[in-house]
PDB file of C-alpha atoms in Angstrom:
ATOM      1  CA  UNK C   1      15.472 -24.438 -12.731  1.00  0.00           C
ATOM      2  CA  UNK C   2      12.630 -22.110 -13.992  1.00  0.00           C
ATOM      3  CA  UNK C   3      10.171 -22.561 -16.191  1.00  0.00           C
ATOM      4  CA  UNK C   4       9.927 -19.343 -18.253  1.00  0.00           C
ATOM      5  CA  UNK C   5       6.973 -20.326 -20.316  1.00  0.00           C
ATOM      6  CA  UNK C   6       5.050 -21.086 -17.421  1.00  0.00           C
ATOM      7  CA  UNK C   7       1.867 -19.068 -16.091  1.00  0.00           C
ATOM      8  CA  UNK C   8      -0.593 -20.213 -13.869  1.00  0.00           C
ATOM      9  CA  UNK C   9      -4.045 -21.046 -15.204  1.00  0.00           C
ATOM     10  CA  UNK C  10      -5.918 -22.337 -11.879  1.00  0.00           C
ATOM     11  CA  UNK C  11      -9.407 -21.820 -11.677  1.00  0.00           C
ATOM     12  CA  UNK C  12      -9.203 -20.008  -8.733  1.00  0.00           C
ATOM     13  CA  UNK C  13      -6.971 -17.031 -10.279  1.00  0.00           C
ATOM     14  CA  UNK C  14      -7.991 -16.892 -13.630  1.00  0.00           C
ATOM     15  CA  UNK C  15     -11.176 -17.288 -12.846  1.00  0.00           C
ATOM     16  CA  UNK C  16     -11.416 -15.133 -10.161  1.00  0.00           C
ATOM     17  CA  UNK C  17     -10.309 -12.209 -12.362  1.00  0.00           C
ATOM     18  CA  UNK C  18     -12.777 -13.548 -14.893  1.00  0.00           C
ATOM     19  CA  UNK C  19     -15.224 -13.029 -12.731  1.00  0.00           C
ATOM     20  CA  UNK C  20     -14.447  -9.879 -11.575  1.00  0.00           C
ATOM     21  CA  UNK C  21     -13.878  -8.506 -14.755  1.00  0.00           C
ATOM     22  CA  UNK C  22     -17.255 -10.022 -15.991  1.00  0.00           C
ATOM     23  CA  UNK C  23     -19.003  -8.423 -12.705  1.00  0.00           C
ATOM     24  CA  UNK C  24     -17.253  -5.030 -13.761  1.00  0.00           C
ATOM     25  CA  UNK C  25     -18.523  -4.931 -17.087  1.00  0.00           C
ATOM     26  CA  UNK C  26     -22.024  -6.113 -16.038  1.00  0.00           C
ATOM     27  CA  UNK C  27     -22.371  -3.284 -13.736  1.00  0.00           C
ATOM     28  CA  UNK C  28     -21.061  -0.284 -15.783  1.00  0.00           C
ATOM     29  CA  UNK C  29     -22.704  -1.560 -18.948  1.00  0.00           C
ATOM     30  CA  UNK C  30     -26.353  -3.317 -18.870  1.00  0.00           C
ATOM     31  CA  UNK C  31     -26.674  -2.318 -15.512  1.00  0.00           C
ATOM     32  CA  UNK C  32     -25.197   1.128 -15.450  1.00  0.00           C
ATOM     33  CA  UNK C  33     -28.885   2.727 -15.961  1.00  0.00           C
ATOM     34  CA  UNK C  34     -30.322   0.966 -12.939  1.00  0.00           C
ATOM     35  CA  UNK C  35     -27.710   1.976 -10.622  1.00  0.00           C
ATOM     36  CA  UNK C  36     -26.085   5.578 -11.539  1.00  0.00           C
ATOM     37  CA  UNK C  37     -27.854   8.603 -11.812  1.00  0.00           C
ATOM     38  CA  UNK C  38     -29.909   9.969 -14.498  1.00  0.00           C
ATOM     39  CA  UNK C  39     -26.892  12.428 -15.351  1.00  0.00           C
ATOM     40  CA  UNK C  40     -24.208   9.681 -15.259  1.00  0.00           C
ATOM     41  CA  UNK C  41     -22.472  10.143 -18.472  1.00  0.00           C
ATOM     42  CA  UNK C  42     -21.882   6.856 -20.915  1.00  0.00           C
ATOM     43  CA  UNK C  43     -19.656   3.765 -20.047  1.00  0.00           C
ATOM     44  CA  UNK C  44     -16.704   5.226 -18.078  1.00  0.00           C
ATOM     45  CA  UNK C  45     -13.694   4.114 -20.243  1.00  0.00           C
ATOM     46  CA  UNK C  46     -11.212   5.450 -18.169  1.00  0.00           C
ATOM     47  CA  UNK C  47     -11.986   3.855 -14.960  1.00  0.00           C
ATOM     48  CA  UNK C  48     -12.866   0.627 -16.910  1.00  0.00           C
ATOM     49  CA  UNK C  49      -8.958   0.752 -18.040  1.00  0.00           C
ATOM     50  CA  UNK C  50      -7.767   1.543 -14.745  1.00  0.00           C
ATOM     51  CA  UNK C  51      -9.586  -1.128 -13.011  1.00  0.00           C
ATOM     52  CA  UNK C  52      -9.009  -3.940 -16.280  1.00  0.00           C
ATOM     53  CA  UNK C  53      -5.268  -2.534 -15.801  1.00  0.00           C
ATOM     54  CA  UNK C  54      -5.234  -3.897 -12.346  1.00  0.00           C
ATOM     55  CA  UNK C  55      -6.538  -7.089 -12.805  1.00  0.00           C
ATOM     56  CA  UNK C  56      -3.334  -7.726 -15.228  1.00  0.00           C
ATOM     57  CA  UNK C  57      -1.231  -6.599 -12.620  1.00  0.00           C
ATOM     58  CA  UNK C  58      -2.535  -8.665 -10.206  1.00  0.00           C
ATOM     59  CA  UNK C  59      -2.079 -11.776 -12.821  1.00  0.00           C
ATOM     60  CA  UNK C  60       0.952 -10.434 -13.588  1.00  0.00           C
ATOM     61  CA  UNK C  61       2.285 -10.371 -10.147  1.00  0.00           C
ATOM     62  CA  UNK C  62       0.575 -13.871  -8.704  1.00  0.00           C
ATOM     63  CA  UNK C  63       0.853 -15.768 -12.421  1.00  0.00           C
ATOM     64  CA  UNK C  64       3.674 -15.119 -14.565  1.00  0.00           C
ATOM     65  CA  UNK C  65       7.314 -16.922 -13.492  1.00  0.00           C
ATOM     66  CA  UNK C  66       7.753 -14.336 -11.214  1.00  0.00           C
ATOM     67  CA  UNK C  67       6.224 -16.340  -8.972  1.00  0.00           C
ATOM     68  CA  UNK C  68       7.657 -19.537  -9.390  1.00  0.00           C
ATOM     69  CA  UNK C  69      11.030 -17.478  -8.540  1.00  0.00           C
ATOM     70  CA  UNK C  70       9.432 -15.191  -5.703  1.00  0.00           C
ATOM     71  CA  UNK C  71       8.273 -18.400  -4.118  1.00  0.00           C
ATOM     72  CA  UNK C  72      11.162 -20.891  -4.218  1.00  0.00           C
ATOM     73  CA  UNK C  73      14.462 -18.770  -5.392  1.00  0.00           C
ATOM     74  CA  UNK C  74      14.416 -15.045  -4.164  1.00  0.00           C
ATOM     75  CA  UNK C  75      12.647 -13.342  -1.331  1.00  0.00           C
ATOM     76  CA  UNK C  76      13.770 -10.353  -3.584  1.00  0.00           C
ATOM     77  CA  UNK C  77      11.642 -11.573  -6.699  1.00  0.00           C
ATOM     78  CA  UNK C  78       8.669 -11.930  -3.654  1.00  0.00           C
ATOM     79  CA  UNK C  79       8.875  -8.807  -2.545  1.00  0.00           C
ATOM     80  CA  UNK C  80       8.500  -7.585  -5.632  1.00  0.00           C
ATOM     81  CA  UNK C  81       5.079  -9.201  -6.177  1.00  0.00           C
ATOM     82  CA  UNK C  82       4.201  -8.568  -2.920  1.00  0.00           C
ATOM     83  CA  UNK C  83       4.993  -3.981  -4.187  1.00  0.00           C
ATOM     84  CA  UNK C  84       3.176  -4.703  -7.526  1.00  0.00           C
ATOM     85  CA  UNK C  85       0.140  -5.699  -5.309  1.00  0.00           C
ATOM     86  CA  UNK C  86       0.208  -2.937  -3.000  1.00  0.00           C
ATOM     87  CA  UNK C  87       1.399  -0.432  -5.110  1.00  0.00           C
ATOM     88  CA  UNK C  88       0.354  -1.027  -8.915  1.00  0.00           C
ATOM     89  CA  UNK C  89      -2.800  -3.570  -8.929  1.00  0.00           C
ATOM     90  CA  UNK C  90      -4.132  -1.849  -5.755  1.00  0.00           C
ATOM     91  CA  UNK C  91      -4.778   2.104  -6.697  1.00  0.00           C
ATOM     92  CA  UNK C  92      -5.624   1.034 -10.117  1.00  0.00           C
ATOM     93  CA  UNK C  93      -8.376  -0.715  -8.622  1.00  0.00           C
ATOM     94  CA  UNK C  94      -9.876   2.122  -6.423  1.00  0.00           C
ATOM     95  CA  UNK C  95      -9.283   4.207  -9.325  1.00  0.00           C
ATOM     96  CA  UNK C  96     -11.356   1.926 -11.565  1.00  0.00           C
ATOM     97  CA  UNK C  97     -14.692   2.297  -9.586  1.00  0.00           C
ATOM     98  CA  UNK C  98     -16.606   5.222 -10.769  1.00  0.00           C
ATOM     99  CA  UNK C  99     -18.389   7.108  -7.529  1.00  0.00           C
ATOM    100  CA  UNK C 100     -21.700   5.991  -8.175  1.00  0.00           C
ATOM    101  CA  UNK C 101     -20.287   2.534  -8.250  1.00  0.00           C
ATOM    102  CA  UNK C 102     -19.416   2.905  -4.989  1.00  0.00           C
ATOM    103  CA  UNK C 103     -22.695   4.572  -3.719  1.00  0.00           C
ATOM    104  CA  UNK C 104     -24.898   1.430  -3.693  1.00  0.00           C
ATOM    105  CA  UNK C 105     -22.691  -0.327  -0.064  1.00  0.00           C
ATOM    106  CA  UNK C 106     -21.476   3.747   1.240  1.00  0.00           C
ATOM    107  CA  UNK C 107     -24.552   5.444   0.793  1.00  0.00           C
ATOM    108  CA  UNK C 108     -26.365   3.147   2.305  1.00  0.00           C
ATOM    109  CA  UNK C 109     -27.336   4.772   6.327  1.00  0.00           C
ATOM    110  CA  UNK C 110     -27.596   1.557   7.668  1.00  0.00           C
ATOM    111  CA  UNK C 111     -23.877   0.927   6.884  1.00  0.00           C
ATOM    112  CA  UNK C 112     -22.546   4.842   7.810  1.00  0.00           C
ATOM    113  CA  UNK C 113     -21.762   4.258  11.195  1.00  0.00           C
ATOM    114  CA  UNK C 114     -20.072   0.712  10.467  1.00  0.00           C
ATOM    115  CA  UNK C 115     -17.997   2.402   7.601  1.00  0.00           C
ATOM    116  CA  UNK C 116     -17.103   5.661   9.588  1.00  0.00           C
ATOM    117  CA  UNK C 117     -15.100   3.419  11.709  1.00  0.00           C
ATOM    118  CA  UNK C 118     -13.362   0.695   9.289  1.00  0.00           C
ATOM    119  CA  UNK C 119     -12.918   2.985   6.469  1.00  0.00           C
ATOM    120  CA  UNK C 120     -11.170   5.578   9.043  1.00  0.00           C
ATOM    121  CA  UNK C 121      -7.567   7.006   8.146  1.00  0.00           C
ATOM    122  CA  UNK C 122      -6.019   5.283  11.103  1.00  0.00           C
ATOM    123  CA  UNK C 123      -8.162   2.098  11.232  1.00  0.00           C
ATOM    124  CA  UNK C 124      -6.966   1.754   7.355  1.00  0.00           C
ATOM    125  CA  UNK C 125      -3.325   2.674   8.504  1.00  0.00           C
ATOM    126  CA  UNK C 126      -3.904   0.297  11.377  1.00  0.00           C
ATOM    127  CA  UNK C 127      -5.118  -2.752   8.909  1.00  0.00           C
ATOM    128  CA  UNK C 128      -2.141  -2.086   6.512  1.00  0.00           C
ATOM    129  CA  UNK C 129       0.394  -1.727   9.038  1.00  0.00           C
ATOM    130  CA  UNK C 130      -0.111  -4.937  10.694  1.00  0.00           C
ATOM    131  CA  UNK C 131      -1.163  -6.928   8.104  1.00  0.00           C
ATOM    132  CA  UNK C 132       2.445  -6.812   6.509  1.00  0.00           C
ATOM    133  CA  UNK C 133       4.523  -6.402   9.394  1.00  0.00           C
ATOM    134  CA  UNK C 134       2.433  -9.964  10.842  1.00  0.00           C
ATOM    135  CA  UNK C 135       2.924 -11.603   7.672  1.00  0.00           C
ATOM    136  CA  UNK C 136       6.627 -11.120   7.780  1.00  0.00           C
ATOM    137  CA  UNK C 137       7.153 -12.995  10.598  1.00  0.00           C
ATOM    138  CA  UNK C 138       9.397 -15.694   9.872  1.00  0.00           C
ATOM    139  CA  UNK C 139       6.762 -18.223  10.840  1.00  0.00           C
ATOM    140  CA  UNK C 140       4.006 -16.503   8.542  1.00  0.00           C
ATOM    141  CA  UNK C 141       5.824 -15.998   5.728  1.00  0.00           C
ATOM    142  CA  UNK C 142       7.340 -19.448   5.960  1.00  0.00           C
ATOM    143  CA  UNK C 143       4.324 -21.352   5.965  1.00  0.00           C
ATOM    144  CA  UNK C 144       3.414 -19.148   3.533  1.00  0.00           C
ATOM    145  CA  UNK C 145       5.862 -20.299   1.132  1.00  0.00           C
ATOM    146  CA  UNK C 146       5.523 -24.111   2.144  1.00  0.00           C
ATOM    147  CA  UNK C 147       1.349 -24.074   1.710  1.00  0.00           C
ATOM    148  CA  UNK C 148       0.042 -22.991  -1.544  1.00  0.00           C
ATOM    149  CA  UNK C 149      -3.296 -22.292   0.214  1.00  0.00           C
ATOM    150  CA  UNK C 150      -1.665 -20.017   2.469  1.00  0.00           C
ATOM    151  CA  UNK C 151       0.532 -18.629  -0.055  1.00  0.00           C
ATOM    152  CA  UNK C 152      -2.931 -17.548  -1.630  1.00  0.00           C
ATOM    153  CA  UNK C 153      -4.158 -16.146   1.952  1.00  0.00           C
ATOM    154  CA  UNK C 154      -1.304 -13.895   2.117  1.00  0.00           C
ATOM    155  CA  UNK C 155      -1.348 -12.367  -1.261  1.00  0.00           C
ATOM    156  CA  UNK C 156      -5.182 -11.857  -1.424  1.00  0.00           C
ATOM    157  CA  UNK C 157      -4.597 -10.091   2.689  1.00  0.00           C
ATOM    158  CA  UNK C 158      -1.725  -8.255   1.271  1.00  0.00           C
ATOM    159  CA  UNK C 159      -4.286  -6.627  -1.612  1.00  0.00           C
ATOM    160  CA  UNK C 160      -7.063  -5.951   0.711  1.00  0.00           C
ATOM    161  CA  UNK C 161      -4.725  -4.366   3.340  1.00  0.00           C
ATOM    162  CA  UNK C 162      -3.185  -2.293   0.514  1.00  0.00           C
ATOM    163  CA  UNK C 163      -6.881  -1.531  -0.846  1.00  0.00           C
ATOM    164  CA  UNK C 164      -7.466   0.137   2.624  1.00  0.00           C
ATOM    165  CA  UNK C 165      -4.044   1.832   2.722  1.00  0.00           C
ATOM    166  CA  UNK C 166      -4.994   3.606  -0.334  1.00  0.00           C
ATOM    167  CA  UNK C 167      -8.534   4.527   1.002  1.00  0.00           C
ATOM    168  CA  UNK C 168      -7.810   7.592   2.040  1.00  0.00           C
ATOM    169  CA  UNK C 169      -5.581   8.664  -0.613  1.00  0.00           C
ATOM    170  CA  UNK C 170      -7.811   7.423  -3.735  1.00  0.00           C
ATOM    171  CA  UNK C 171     -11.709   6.959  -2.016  1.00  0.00           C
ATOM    172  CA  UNK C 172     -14.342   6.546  -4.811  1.00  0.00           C
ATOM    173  CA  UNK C 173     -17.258   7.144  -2.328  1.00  0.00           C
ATOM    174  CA  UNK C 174     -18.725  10.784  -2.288  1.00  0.00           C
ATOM    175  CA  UNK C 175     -19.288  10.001   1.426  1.00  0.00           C
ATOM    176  CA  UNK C 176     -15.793   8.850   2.502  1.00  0.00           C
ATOM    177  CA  UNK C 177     -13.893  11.153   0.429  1.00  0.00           C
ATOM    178  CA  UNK C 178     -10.072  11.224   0.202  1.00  0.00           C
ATOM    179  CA  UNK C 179      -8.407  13.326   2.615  1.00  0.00           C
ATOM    180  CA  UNK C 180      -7.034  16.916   2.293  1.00  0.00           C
ATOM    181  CA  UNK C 181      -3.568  17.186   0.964  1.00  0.00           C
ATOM    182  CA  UNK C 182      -2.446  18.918   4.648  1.00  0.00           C
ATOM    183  CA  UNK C 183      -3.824  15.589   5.860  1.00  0.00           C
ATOM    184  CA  UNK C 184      -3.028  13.124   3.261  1.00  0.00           C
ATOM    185  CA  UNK C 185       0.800  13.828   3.671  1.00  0.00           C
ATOM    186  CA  UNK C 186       0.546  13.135   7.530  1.00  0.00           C
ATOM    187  CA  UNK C 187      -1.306  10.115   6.568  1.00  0.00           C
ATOM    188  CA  UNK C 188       0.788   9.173   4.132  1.00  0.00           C
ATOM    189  CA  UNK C 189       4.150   9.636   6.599  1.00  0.00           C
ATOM    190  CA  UNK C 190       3.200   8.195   9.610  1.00  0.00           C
ATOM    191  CA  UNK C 191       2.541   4.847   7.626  1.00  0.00           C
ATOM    192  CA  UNK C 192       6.188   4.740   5.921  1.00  0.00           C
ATOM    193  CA  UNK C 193       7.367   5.439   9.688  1.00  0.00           C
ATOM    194  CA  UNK C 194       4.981   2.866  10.914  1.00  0.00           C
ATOM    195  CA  UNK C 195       6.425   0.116   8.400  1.00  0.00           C
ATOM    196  CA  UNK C 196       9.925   1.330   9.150  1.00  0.00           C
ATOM    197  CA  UNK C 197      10.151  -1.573  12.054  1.00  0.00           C
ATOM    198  CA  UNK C 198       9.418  -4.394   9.747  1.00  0.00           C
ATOM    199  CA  UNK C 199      11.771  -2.977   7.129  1.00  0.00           C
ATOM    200  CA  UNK C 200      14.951  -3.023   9.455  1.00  0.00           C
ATOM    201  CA  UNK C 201      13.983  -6.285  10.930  1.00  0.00           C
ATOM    202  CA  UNK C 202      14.847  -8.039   7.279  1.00  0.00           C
ATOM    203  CA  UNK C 203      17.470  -5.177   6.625  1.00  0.00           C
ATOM    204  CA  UNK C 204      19.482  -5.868   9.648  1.00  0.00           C
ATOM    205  CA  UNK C 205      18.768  -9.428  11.387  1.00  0.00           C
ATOM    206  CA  UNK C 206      21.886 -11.135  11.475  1.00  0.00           C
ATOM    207  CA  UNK C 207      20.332 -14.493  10.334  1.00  0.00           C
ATOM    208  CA  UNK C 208      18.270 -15.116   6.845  1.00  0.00           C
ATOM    209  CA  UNK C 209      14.923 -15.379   8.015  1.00  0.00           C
ATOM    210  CA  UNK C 210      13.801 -17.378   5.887  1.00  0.00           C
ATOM    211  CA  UNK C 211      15.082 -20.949   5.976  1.00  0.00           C
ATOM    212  CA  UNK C 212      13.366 -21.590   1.973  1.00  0.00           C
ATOM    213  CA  UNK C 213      15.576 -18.612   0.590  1.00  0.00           C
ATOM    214  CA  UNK C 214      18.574 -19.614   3.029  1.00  0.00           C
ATOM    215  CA  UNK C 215      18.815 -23.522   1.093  1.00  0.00           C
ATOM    216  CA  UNK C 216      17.393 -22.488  -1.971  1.00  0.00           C
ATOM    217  CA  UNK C 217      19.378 -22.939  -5.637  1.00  0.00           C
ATOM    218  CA  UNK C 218      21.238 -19.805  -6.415  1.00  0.00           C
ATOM    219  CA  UNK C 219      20.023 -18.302  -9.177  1.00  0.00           C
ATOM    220  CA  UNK C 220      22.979 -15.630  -9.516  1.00  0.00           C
ATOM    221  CA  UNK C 221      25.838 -16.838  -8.269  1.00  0.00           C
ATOM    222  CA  UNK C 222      27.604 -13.508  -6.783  1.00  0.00           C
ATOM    223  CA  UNK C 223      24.051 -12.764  -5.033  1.00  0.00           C
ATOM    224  CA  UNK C 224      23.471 -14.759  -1.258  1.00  0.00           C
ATOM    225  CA  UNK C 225      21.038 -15.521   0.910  1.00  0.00           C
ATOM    226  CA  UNK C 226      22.135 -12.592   3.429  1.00  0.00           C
ATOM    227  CA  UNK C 227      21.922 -10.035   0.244  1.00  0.00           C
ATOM    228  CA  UNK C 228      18.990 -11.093  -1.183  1.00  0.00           C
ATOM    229  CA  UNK C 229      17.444 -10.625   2.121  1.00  0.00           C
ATOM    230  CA  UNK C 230      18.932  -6.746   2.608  1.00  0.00           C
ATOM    231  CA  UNK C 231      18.096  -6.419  -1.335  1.00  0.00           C
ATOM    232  CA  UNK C 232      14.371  -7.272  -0.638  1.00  0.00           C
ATOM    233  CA  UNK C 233      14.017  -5.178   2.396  1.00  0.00           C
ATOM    234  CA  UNK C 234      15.659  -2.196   0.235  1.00  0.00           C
ATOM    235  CA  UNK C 235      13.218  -3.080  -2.237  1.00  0.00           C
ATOM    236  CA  UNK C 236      10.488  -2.791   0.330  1.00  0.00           C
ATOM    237  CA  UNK C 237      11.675   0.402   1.806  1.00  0.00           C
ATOM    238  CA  UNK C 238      12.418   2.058  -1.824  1.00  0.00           C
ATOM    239  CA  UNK C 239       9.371   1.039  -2.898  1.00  0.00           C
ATOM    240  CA  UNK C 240       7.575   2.624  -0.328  1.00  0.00           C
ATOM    241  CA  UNK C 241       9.750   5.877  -0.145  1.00  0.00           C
ATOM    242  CA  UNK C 242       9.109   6.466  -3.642  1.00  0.00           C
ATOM    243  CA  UNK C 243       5.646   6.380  -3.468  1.00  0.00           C
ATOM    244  CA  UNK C 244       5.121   8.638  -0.380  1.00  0.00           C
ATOM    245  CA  UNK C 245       7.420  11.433  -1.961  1.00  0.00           C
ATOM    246  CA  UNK C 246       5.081  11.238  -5.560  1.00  0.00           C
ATOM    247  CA  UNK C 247       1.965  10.873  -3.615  1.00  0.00           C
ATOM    248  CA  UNK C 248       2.856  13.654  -1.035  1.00  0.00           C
ATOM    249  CA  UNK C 249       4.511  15.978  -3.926  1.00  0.00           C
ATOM    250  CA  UNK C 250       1.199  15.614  -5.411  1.00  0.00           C
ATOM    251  CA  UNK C 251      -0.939  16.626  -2.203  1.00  0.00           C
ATOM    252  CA  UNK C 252       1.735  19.180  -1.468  1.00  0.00           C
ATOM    253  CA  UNK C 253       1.365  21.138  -4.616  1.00  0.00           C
ATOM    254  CA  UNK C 254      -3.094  20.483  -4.519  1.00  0.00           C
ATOM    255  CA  UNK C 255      -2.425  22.435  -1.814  1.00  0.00           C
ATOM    256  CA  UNK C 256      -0.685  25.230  -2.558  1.00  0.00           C
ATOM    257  CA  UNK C 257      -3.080  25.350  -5.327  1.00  0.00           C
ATOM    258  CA  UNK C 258      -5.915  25.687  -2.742  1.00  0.00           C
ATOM    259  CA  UNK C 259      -4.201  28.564  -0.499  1.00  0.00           C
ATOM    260  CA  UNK C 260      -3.141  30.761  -3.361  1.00  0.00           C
TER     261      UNK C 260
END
């Protein structure tokens, strides 16, 4: 039923990244003199990593089999795209953009006030929130999986949404810095509790949501509809746990650093 050897080579992902990639390398190489400052040291090789990283990830997530089983065998398999998006492709990204990258659009005082709002803790909590709690929706997510063009919608939402979840945790810009750890582990809490909703509405409806997943070819035999639905929603909810108590680990011992 699946296609192992099969990867998706459509102009519009491939090259998308391409392009992106190219832009990347344009910008920190020939251009680097033109827009960082005099002191900038040489090509930065470890954001260029991070951020090349990400683009795999992304690939890896939207173009490998795993999607041909995310999108017509197992919501589980989706989810799983849908946390190497959010969770993987997206901080590698912010971590790939030096700060003086990043200087040219938020340095720019024409743009402050605009940015002050949008790129706000809980306008990016806001976006993130309801972004994948709206996409969930049985409707959504359906047509989602029915419409390649809004299957693409979706994923490319889901890694903007996730690029301004991370915001405040991983911000680039010298002018919208990341929070303090005191604040980044409230942050980074009330978001888990804010997905919790959409989490127990796939963990506990009594139906599949889903009708694609519910008629679908069983893949594993001993695995149904009704438990790959809880398994993705534990996915989801694992996923998320997991990074919150890294991320807030990490802010919680910055700060004790700080006080001492």
């Amino acid at each position: 039923m699946i296609d192992w050897r099969h990867w998706h080579n459509e102009p519009h992902l491939v090259g998308g990244l391409i392009l992106l990639g190219w832009l990347y390398a344009v910008l920190t190489g020939p251009l680097r003199p033109r827009i960082a400052p005099a002191d900038t040291p040489s090509y930065p090789k470890k954001n260029a990593l991070w951020f090349y990283s990400a683009l795999l990830v992304f690939y890896l997530a939207v173009g490998s089999p795993l999607d041909q089983v995310g999108e017509r065998f197992l919501l589980s398999a989706h989810m799983v795209q849908h946390q190497l998006l959010i969770y993987v492709a997206a901080p590698l990204f912010l971590a790939g953009i030096p700060p003086w990258l990043a200087q040219p659009v938020t340095a720019r005082p024409a743009l402050r006030p605009l940015l002050r709002v949008i790129l706000h803790p809980v306008v990016c909590g806001i976006v993130f929130v309801l972004t994948l709690s709206l996409w969930h929706a049985p409707f959504f997510y359906e047509a989602a999986l029915q419409n390649k063009t809004v299957h693409i919608i979706e994923h490319v939402m889901f890694f903007g949404a996730a690029l301004f979840y991370w915001r405040p945790v991983l911000s680039p810009s010298p002018e919208f810095p990341p929070l303090r750890p005191g604040l980044r582990i409230l942050y980074l809490v009330a978001v888990t509790i804010a997905m919790t909703p959409v989490f127990a509405f796939i963990a506990f409806s009594g139906d599949v949501l889903y009708p694609t997943y519910e008629y679908a070819p069983r893949l594993f035999a001993l695995l149904s509809p009704k438990e790959d639905q809880l398994l993705a929603a534990g996915i989801m909810k694992l996923g998320d746990m997991a990074v919150v108590v890294l991320l807030s680990g990490v802010a919680f011992w910055r700060w004790c650093r700080e006080a001492a």
